[in-house]
JSON list of C-alpha atoms in Angstrom, two decimals:
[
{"chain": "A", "resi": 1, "resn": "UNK", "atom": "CA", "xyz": [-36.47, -88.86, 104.21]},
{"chain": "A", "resi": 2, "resn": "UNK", "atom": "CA", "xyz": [-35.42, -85.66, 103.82]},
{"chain": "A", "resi": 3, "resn": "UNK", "atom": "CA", "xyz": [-38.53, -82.96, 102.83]},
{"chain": "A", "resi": 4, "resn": "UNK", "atom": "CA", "xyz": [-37.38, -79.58, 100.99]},
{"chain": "A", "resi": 5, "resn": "UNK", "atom": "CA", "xyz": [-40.65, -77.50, 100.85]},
{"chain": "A", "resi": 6, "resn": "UNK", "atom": "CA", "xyz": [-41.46, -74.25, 99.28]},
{"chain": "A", "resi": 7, "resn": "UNK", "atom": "CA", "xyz": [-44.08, -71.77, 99.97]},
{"chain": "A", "resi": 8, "resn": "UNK", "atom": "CA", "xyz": [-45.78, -70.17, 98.47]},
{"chain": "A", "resi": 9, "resn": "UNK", "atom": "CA", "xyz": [-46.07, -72.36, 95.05]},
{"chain": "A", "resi": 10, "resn": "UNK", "atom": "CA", "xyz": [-47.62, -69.64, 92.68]},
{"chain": "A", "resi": 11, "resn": "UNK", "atom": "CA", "xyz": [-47.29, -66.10, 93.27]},
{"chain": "A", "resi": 12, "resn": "UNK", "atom": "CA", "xyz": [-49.13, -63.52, 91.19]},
{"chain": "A", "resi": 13, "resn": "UNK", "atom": "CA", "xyz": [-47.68, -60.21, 91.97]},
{"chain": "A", "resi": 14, "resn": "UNK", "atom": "CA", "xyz": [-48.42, -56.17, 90.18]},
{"chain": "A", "resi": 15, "resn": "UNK", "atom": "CA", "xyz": [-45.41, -55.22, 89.25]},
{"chain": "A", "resi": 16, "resn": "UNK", "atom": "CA", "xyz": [-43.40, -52.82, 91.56]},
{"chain": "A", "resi": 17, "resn": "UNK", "atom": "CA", "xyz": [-44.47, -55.06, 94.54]},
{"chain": "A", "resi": 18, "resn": "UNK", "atom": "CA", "xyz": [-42.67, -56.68, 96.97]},
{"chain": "A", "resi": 19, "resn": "UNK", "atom": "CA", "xyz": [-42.46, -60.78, 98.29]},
{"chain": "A", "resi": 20, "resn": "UNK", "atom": "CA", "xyz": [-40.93, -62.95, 100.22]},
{"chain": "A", "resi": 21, "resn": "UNK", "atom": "CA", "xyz": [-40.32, -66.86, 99.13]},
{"chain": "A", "resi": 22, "resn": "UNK", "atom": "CA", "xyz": [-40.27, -69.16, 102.01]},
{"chain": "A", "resi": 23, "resn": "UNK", "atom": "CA", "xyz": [-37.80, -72.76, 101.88]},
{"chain": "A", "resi": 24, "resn": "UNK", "atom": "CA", "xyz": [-38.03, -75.00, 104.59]},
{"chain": "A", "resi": 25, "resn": "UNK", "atom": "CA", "xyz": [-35.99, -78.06, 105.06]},
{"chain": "A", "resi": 26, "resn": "UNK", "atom": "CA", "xyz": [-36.01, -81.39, 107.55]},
{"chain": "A", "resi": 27, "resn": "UNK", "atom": "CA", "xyz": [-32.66, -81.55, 107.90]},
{"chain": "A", "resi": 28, "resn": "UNK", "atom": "CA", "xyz": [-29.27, -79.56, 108.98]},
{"chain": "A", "resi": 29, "resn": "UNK", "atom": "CA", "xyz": [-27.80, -78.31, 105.61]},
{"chain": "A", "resi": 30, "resn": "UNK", "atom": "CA", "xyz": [-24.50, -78.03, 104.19]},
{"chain": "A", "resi": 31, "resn": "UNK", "atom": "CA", "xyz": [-25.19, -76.36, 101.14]},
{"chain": "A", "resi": 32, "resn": "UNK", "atom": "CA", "xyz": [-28.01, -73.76, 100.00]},
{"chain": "A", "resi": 33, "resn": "UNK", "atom": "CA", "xyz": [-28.95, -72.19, 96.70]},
{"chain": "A", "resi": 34, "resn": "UNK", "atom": "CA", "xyz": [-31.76, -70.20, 95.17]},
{"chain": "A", "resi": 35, "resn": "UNK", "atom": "CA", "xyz": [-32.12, -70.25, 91.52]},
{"chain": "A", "resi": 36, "resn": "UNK", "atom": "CA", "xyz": [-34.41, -68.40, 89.20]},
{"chain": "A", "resi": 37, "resn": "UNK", "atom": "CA", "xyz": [-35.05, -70.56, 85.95]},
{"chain": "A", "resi": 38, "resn": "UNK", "atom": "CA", "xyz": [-36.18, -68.89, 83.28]},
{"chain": "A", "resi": 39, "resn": "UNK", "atom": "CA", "xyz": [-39.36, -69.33, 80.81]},
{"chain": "A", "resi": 40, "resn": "UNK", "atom": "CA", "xyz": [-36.14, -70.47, 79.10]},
{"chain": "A", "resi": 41, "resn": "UNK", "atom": "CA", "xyz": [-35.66, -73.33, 81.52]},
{"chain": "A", "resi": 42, "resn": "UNK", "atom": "CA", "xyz": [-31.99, -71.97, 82.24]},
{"chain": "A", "resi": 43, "resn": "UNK", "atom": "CA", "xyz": [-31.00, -72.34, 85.83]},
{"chain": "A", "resi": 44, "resn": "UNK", "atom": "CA", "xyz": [-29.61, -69.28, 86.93]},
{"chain": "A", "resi": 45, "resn": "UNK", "atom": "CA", "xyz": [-27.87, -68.78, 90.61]},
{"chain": "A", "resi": 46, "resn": "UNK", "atom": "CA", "xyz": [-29.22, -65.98, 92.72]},
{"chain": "A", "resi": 47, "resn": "UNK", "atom": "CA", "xyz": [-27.61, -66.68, 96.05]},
{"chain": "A", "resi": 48, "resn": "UNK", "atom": "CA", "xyz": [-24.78, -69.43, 97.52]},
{"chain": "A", "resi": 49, "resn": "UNK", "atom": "CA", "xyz": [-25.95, -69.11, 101.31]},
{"chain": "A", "resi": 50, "resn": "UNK", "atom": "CA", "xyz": [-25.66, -72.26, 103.44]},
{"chain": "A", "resi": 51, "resn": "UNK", "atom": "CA", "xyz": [-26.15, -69.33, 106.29]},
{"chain": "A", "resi": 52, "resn": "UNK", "atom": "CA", "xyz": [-26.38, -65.75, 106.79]},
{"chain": "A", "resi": 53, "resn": "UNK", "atom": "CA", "xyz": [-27.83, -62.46, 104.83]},
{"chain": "A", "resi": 54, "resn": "UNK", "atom": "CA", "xyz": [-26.71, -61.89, 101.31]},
{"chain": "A", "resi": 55, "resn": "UNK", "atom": "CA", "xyz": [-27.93, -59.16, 98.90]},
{"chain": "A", "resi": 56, "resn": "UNK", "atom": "CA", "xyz": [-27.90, -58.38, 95.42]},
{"chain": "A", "resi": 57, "resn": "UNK", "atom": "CA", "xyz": [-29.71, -55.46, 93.93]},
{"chain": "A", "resi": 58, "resn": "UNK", "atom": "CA", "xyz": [-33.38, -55.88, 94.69]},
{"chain": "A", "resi": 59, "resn": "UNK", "atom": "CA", "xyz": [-32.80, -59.28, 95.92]},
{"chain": "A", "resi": 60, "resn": "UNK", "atom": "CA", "xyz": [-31.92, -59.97, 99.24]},
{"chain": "A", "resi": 61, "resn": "UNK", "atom": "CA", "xyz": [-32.06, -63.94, 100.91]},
{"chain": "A", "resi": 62, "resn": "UNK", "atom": "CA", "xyz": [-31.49, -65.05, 104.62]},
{"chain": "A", "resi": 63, "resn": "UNK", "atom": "CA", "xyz": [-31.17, -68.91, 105.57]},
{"chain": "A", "resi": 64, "resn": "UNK", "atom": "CA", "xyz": [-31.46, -69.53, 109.70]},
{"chain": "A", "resi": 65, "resn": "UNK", "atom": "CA", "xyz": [-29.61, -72.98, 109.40]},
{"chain": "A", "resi": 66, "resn": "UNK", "atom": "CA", "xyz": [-30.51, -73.86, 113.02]},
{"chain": "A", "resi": 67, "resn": "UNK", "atom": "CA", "xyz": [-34.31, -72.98, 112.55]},
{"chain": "A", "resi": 68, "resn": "UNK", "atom": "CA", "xyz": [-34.01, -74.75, 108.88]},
{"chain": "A", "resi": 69, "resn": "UNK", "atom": "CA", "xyz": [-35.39, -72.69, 106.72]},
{"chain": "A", "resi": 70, "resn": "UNK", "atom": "CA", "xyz": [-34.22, -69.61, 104.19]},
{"chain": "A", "resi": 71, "resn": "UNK", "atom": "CA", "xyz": [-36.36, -66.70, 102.65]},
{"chain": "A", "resi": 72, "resn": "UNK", "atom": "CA", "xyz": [-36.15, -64.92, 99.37]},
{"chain": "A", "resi": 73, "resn": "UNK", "atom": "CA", "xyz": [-37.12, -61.26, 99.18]},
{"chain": "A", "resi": 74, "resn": "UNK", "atom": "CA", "xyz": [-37.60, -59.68, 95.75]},
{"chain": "A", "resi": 75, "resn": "UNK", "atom": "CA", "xyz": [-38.60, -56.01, 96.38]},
{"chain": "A", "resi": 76, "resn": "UNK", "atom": "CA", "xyz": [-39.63, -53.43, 93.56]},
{"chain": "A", "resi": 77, "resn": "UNK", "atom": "CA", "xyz": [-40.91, -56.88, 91.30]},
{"chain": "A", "resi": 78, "resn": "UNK", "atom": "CA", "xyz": [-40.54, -56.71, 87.65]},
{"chain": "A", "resi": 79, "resn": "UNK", "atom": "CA", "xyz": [-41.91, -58.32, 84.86]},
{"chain": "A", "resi": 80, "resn": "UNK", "atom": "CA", "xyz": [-38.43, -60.25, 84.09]},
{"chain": "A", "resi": 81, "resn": "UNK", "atom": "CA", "xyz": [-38.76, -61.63, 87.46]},
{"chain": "A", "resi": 82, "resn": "UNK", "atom": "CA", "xyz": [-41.49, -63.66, 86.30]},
{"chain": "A", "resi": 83, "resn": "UNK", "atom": "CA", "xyz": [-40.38, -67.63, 86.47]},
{"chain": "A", "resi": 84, "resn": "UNK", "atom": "CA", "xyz": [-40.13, -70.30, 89.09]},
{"chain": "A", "resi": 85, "resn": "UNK", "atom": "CA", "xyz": [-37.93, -69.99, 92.35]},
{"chain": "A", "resi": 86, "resn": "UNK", "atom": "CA", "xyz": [-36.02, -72.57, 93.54]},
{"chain": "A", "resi": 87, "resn": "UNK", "atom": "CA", "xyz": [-34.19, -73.36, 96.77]},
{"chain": "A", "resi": 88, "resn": "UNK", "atom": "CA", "xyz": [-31.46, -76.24, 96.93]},
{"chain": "A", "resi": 89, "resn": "UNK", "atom": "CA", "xyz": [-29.72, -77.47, 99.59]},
{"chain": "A", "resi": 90, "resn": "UNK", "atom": "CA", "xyz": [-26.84, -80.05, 99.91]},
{"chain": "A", "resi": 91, "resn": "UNK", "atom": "CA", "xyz": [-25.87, -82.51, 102.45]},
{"chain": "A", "resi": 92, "resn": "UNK", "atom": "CA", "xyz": [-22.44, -84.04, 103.19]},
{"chain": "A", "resi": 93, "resn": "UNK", "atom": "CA", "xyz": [-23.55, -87.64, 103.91]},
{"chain": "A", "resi": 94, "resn": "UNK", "atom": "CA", "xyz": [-21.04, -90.27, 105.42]},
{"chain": "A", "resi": 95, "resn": "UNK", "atom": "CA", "xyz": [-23.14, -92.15, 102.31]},
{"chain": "A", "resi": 96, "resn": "UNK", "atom": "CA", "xyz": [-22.16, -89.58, 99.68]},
{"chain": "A", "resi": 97, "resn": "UNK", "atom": "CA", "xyz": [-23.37, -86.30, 99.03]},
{"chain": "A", "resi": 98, "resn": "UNK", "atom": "CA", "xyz": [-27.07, -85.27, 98.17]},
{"chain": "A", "resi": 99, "resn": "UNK", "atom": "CA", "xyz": [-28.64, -82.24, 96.91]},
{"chain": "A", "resi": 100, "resn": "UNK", "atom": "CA", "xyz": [-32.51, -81.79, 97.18]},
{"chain": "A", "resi": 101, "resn": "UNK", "atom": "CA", "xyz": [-34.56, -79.03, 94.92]},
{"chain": "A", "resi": 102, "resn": "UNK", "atom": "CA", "xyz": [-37.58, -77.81, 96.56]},
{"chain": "A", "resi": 103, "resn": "UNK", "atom": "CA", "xyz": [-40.79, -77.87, 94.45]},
{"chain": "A", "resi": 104, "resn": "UNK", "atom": "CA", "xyz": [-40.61, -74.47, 93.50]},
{"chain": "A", "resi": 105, "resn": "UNK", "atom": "CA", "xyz": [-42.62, -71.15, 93.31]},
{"chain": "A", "resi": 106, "resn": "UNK", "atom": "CA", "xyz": [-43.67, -70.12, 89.99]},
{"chain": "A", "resi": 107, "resn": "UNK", "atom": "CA", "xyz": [-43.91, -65.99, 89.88]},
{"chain": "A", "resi": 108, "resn": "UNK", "atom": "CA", "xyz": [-45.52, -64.07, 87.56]},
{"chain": "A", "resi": 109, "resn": "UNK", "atom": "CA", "xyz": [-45.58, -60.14, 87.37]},
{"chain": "A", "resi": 110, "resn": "UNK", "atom": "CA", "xyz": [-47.86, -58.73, 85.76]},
{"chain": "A", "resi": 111, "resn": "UNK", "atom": "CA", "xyz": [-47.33, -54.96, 84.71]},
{"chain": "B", "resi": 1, "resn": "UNK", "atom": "CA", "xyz": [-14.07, -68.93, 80.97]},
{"chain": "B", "resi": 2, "resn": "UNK", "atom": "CA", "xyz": [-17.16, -69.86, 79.49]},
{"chain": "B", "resi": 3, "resn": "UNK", "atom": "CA", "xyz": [-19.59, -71.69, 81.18]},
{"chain": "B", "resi": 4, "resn": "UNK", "atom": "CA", "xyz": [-21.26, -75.22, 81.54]},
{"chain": "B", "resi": 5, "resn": "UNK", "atom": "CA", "xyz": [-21.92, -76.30, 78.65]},
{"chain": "B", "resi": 6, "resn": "UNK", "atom": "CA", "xyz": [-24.46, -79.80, 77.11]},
{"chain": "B", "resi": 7, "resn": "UNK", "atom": "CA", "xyz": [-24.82, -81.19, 74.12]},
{"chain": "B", "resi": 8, "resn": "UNK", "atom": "CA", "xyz": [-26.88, -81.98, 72.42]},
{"chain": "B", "resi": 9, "resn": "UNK", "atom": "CA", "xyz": [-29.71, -79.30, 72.79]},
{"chain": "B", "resi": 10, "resn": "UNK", "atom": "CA", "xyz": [-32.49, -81.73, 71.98]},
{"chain": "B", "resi": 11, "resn": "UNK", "atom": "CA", "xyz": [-32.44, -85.21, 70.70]},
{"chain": "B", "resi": 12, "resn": "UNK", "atom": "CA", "xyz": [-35.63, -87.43, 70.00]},
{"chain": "B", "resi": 13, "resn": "UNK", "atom": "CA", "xyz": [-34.81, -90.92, 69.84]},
{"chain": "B", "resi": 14, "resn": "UNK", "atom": "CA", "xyz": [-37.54, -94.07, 69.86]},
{"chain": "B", "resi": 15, "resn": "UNK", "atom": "CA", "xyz": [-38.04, -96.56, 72.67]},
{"chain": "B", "resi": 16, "resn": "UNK", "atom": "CA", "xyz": [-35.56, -99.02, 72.94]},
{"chain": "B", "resi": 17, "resn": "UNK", "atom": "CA", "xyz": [-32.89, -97.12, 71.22]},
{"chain": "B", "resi": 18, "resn": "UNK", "atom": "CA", "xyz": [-29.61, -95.69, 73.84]},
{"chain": "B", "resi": 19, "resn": "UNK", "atom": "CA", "xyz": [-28.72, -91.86, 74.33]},
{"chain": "B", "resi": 20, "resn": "UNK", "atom": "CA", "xyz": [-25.93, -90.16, 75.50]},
{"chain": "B", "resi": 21, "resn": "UNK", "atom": "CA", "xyz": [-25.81, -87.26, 76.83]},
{"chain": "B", "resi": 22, "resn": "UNK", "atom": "CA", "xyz": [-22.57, -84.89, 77.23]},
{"chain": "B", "resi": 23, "resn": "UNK", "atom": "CA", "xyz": [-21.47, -82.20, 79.84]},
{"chain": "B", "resi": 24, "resn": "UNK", "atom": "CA", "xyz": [-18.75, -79.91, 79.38]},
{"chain": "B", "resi": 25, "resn": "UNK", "atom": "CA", "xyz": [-17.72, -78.38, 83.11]},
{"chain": "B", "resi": 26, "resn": "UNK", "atom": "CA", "xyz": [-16.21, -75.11, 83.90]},
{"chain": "B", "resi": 27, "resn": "UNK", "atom": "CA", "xyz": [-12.78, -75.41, 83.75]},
{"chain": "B", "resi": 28, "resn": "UNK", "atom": "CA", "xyz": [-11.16, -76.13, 87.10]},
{"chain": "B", "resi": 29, "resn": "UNK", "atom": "CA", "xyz": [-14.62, -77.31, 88.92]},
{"chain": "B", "resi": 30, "resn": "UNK", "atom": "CA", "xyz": [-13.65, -80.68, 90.46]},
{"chain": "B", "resi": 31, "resn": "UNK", "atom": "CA", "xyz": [-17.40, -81.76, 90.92]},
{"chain": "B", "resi": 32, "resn": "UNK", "atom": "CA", "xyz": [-20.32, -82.09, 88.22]},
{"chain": "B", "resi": 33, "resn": "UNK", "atom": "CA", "xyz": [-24.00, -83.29, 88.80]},
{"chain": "B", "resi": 34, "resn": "UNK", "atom": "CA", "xyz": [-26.58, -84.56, 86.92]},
{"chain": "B", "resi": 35, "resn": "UNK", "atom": "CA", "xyz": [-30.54, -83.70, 87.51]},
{"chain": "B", "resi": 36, "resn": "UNK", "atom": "CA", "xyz": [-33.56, -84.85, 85.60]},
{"chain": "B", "resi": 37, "resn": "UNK", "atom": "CA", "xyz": [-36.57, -82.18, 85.33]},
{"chain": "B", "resi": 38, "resn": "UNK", "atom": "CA", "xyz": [-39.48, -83.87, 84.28]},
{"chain": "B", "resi": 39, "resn": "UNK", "atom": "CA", "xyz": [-42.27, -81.44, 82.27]},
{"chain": "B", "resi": 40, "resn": "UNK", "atom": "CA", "xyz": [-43.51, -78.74, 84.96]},
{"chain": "B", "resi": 41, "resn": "UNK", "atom": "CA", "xyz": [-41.50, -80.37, 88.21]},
{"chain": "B", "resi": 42, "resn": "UNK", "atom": "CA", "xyz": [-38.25, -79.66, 89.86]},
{"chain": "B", "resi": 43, "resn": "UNK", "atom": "CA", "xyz": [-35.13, -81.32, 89.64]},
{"chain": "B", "resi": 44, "resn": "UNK", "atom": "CA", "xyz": [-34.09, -85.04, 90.25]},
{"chain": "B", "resi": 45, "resn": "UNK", "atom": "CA", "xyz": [-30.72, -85.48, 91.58]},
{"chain": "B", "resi": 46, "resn": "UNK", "atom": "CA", "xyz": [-29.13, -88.47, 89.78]},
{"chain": "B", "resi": 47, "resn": "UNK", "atom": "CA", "xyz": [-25.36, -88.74, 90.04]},
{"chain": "B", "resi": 48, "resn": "UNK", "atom": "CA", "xyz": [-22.15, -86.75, 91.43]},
{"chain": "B", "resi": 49, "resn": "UNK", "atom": "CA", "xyz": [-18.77, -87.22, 90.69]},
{"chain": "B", "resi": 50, "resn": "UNK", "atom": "CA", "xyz": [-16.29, -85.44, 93.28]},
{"chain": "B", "resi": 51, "resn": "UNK", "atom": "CA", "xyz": [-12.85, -85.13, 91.68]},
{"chain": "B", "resi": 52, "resn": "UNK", "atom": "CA", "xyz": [-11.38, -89.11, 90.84]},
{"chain": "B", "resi": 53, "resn": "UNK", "atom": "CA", "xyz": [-13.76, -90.37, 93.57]},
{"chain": "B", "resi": 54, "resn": "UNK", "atom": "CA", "xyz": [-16.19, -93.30, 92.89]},
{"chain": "B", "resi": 55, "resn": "UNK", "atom": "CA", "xyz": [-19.52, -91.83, 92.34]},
{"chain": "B", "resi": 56, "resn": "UNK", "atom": "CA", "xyz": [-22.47, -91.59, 94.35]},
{"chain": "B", "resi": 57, "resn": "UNK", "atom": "CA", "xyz": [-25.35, -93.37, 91.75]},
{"chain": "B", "resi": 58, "resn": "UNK", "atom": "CA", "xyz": [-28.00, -93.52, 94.47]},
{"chain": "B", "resi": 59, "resn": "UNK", "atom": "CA", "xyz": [-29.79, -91.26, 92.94]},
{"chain": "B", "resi": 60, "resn": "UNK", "atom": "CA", "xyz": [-29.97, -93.04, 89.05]},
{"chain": "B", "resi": 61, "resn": "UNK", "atom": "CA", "xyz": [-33.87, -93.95, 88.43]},
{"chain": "B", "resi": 62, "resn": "UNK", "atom": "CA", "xyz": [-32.69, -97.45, 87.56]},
{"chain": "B", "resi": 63, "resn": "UNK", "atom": "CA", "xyz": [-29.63, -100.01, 86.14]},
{"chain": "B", "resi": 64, "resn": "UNK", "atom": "CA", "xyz": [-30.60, -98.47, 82.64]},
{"chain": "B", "resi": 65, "resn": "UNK", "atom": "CA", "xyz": [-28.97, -95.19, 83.41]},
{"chain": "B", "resi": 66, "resn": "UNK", "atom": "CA", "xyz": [-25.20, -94.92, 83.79]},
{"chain": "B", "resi": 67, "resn": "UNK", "atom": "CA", "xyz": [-22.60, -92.07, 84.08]},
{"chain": "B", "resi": 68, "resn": "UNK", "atom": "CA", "xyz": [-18.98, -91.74, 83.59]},
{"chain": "B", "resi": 69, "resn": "UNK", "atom": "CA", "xyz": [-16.30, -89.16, 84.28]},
{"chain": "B", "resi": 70, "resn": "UNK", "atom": "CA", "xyz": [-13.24, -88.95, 82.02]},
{"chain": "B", "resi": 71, "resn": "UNK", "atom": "CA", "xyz": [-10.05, -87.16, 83.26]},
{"chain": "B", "resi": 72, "resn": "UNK", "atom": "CA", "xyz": [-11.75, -85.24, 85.19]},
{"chain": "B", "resi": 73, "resn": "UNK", "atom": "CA", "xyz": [-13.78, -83.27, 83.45]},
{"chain": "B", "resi": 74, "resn": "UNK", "atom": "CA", "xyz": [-16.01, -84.07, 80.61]},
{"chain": "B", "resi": 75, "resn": "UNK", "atom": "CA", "xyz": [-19.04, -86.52, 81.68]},
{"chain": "B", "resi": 76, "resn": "UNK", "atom": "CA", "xyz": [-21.33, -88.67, 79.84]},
{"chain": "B", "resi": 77, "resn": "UNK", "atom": "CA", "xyz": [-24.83, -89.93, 81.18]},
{"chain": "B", "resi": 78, "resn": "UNK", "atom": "CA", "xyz": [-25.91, -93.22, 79.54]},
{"chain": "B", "resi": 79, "resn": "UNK", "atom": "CA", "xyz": [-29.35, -94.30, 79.40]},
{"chain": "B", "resi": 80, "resn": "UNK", "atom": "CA", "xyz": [-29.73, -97.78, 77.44]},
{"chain": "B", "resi": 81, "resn": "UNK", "atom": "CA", "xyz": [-33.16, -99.03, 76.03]},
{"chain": "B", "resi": 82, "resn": "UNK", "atom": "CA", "xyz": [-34.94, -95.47, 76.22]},
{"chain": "B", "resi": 83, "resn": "UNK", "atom": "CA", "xyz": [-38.23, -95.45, 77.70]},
{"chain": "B", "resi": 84, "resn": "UNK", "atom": "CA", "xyz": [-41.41, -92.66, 77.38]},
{"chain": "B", "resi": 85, "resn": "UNK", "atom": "CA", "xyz": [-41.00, -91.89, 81.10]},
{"chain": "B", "resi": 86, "resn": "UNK", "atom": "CA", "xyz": [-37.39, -90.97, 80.42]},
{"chain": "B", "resi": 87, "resn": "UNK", "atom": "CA", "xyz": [-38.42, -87.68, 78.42]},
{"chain": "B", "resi": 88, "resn": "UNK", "atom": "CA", "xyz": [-37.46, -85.01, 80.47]},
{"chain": "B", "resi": 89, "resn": "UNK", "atom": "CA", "xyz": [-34.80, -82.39, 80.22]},
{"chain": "B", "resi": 90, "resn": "UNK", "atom": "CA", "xyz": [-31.42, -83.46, 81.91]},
{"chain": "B", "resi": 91, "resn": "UNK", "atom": "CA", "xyz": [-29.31, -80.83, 83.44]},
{"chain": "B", "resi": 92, "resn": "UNK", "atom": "CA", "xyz": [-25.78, -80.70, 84.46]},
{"chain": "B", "resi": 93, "resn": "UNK", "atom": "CA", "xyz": [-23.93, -78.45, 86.60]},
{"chain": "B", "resi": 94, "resn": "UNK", "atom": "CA", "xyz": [-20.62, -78.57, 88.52]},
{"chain": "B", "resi": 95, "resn": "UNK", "atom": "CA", "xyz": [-19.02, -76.90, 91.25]},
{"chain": "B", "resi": 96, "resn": "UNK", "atom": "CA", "xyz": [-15.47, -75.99, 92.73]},
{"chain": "B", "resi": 97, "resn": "UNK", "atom": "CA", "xyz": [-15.69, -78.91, 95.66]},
{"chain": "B", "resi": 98, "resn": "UNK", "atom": "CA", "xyz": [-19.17, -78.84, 97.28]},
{"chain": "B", "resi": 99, "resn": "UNK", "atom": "CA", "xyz": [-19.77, -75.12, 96.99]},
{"chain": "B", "resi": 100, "resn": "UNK", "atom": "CA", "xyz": [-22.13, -72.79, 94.74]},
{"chain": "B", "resi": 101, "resn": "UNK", "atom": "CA", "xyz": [-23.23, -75.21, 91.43]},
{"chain": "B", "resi": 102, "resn": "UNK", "atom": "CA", "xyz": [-23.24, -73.19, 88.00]},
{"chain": "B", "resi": 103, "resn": "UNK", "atom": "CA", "xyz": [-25.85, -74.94, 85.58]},
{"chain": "B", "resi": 104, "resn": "UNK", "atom": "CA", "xyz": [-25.81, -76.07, 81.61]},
{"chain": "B", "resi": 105, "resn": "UNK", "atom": "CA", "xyz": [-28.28, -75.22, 79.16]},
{"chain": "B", "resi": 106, "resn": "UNK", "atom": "CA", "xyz": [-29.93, -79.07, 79.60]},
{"chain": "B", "resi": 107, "resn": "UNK", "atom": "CA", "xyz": [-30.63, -81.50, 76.74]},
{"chain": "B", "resi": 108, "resn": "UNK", "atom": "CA", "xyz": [-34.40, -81.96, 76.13]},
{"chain": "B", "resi": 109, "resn": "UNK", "atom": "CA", "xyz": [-34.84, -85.40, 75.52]},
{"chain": "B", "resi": 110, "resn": "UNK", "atom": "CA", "xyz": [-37.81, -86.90, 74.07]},
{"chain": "B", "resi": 111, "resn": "UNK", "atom": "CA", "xyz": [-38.59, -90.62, 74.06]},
{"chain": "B", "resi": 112, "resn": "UNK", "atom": "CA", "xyz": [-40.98, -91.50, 71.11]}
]
């Protein structure tokens, strides 16, 4: 089946730091998204990139579709980046379509 | 316009009893998912409707659960005879085609 793996799965980080959040997947994607949720539990999007470089502020994320696998950098870390990470990624199936979550990487910043 | 939006918040219901659950899309977004989070794990895909396509249920948990799309837009997810191992918080997004998903608030759901 397909595998959606994240690395690492906890990250403790001072603030002002820098990291990079690693998703690796089995199988050629479609569709790719990296969400922060919240201590909240809301979902919120960070980066559409099926492939490519985007960048947002302090966040940057790359996805290398034919090596299967898409980073997260956070530079400058701050204590509101504290939560868990997670990469999805979408197939279109002759079955239907399915989207996978990874397991996540939970971050916490400490000041 | 406003966002995705879920109700109810929370909802405790005993065992046996059936739930629905409501999603509210963005307006114009011709697909909407459904995902189960489970305490401390990621999410479960369950269901996605794709404009007046059938949808794909391979992902439902089991012939308890059941979904519907009305018009279009607003969706209902079904789960008959509640069970414990059906607390978890259920989350619905939806999407302009199969692009970038925009998530709801989620309805914590707690099976007593």
């Amino acid at each position: 089946g397909i595998q959606v793996e994240q690395s690492p799965p906890d990250l403790i980080l001072q603030e002002g730091a820098n990291s990079t959040l690693r998703c690796n997947f089995s199988d050629s994607v479609n569709n790719l998204q990296w969400f922060h949720q919240n201590p909240w539990g809301q979902l919120i999007n960070l980066f559409y990139i099926p492939s490519g470089t985007k960048q947002n502020g302090r966040l940057s994320a790359t996805t290398v579709a034919t090596e299967r696998y898409s980073l997260l950098y956070i530079s400058s870390s701050q204590t509101t980046d504290s939560g868990v990470y997670f990469c999805a990624v979408g197939f279109l199936l002759d079955t239907g379509n399915q989207f996978y979550f990874g397991t996540g990487t939970s971050l916490t910043v400490i000041p | 316009g406003a966002g995705v939006s879920q109700s109810p918040s929370n909802k405790v219901t005993e065992k046996g009893k059936d739930v629905e659950l409501r999603c509210d899309p963005i307006s114009g977004h011709t697909a909407l998912y459904w995902y189960r989070q489970s305490l401390g794990q990621g999410l479960e895909f369950l269901i996605y409707f794709q404009g007046n396509s059938a949808p794909d249920k391979s992902g439902l948990p089991s012939d308890r659960f059941s979904a519907e799309r009305t018009g279009g837009s607003v969706s209902t997810l079904t789960i008959q005879r509640t069970q414990q191992e059906d607390s978890a918080v259920y989350l619905c997004a939806s999407s302009f085609g199969f692009s970038e998903q925009y998530f709801g608030p989620g309805t914590r759901l707690t099976v007593t």
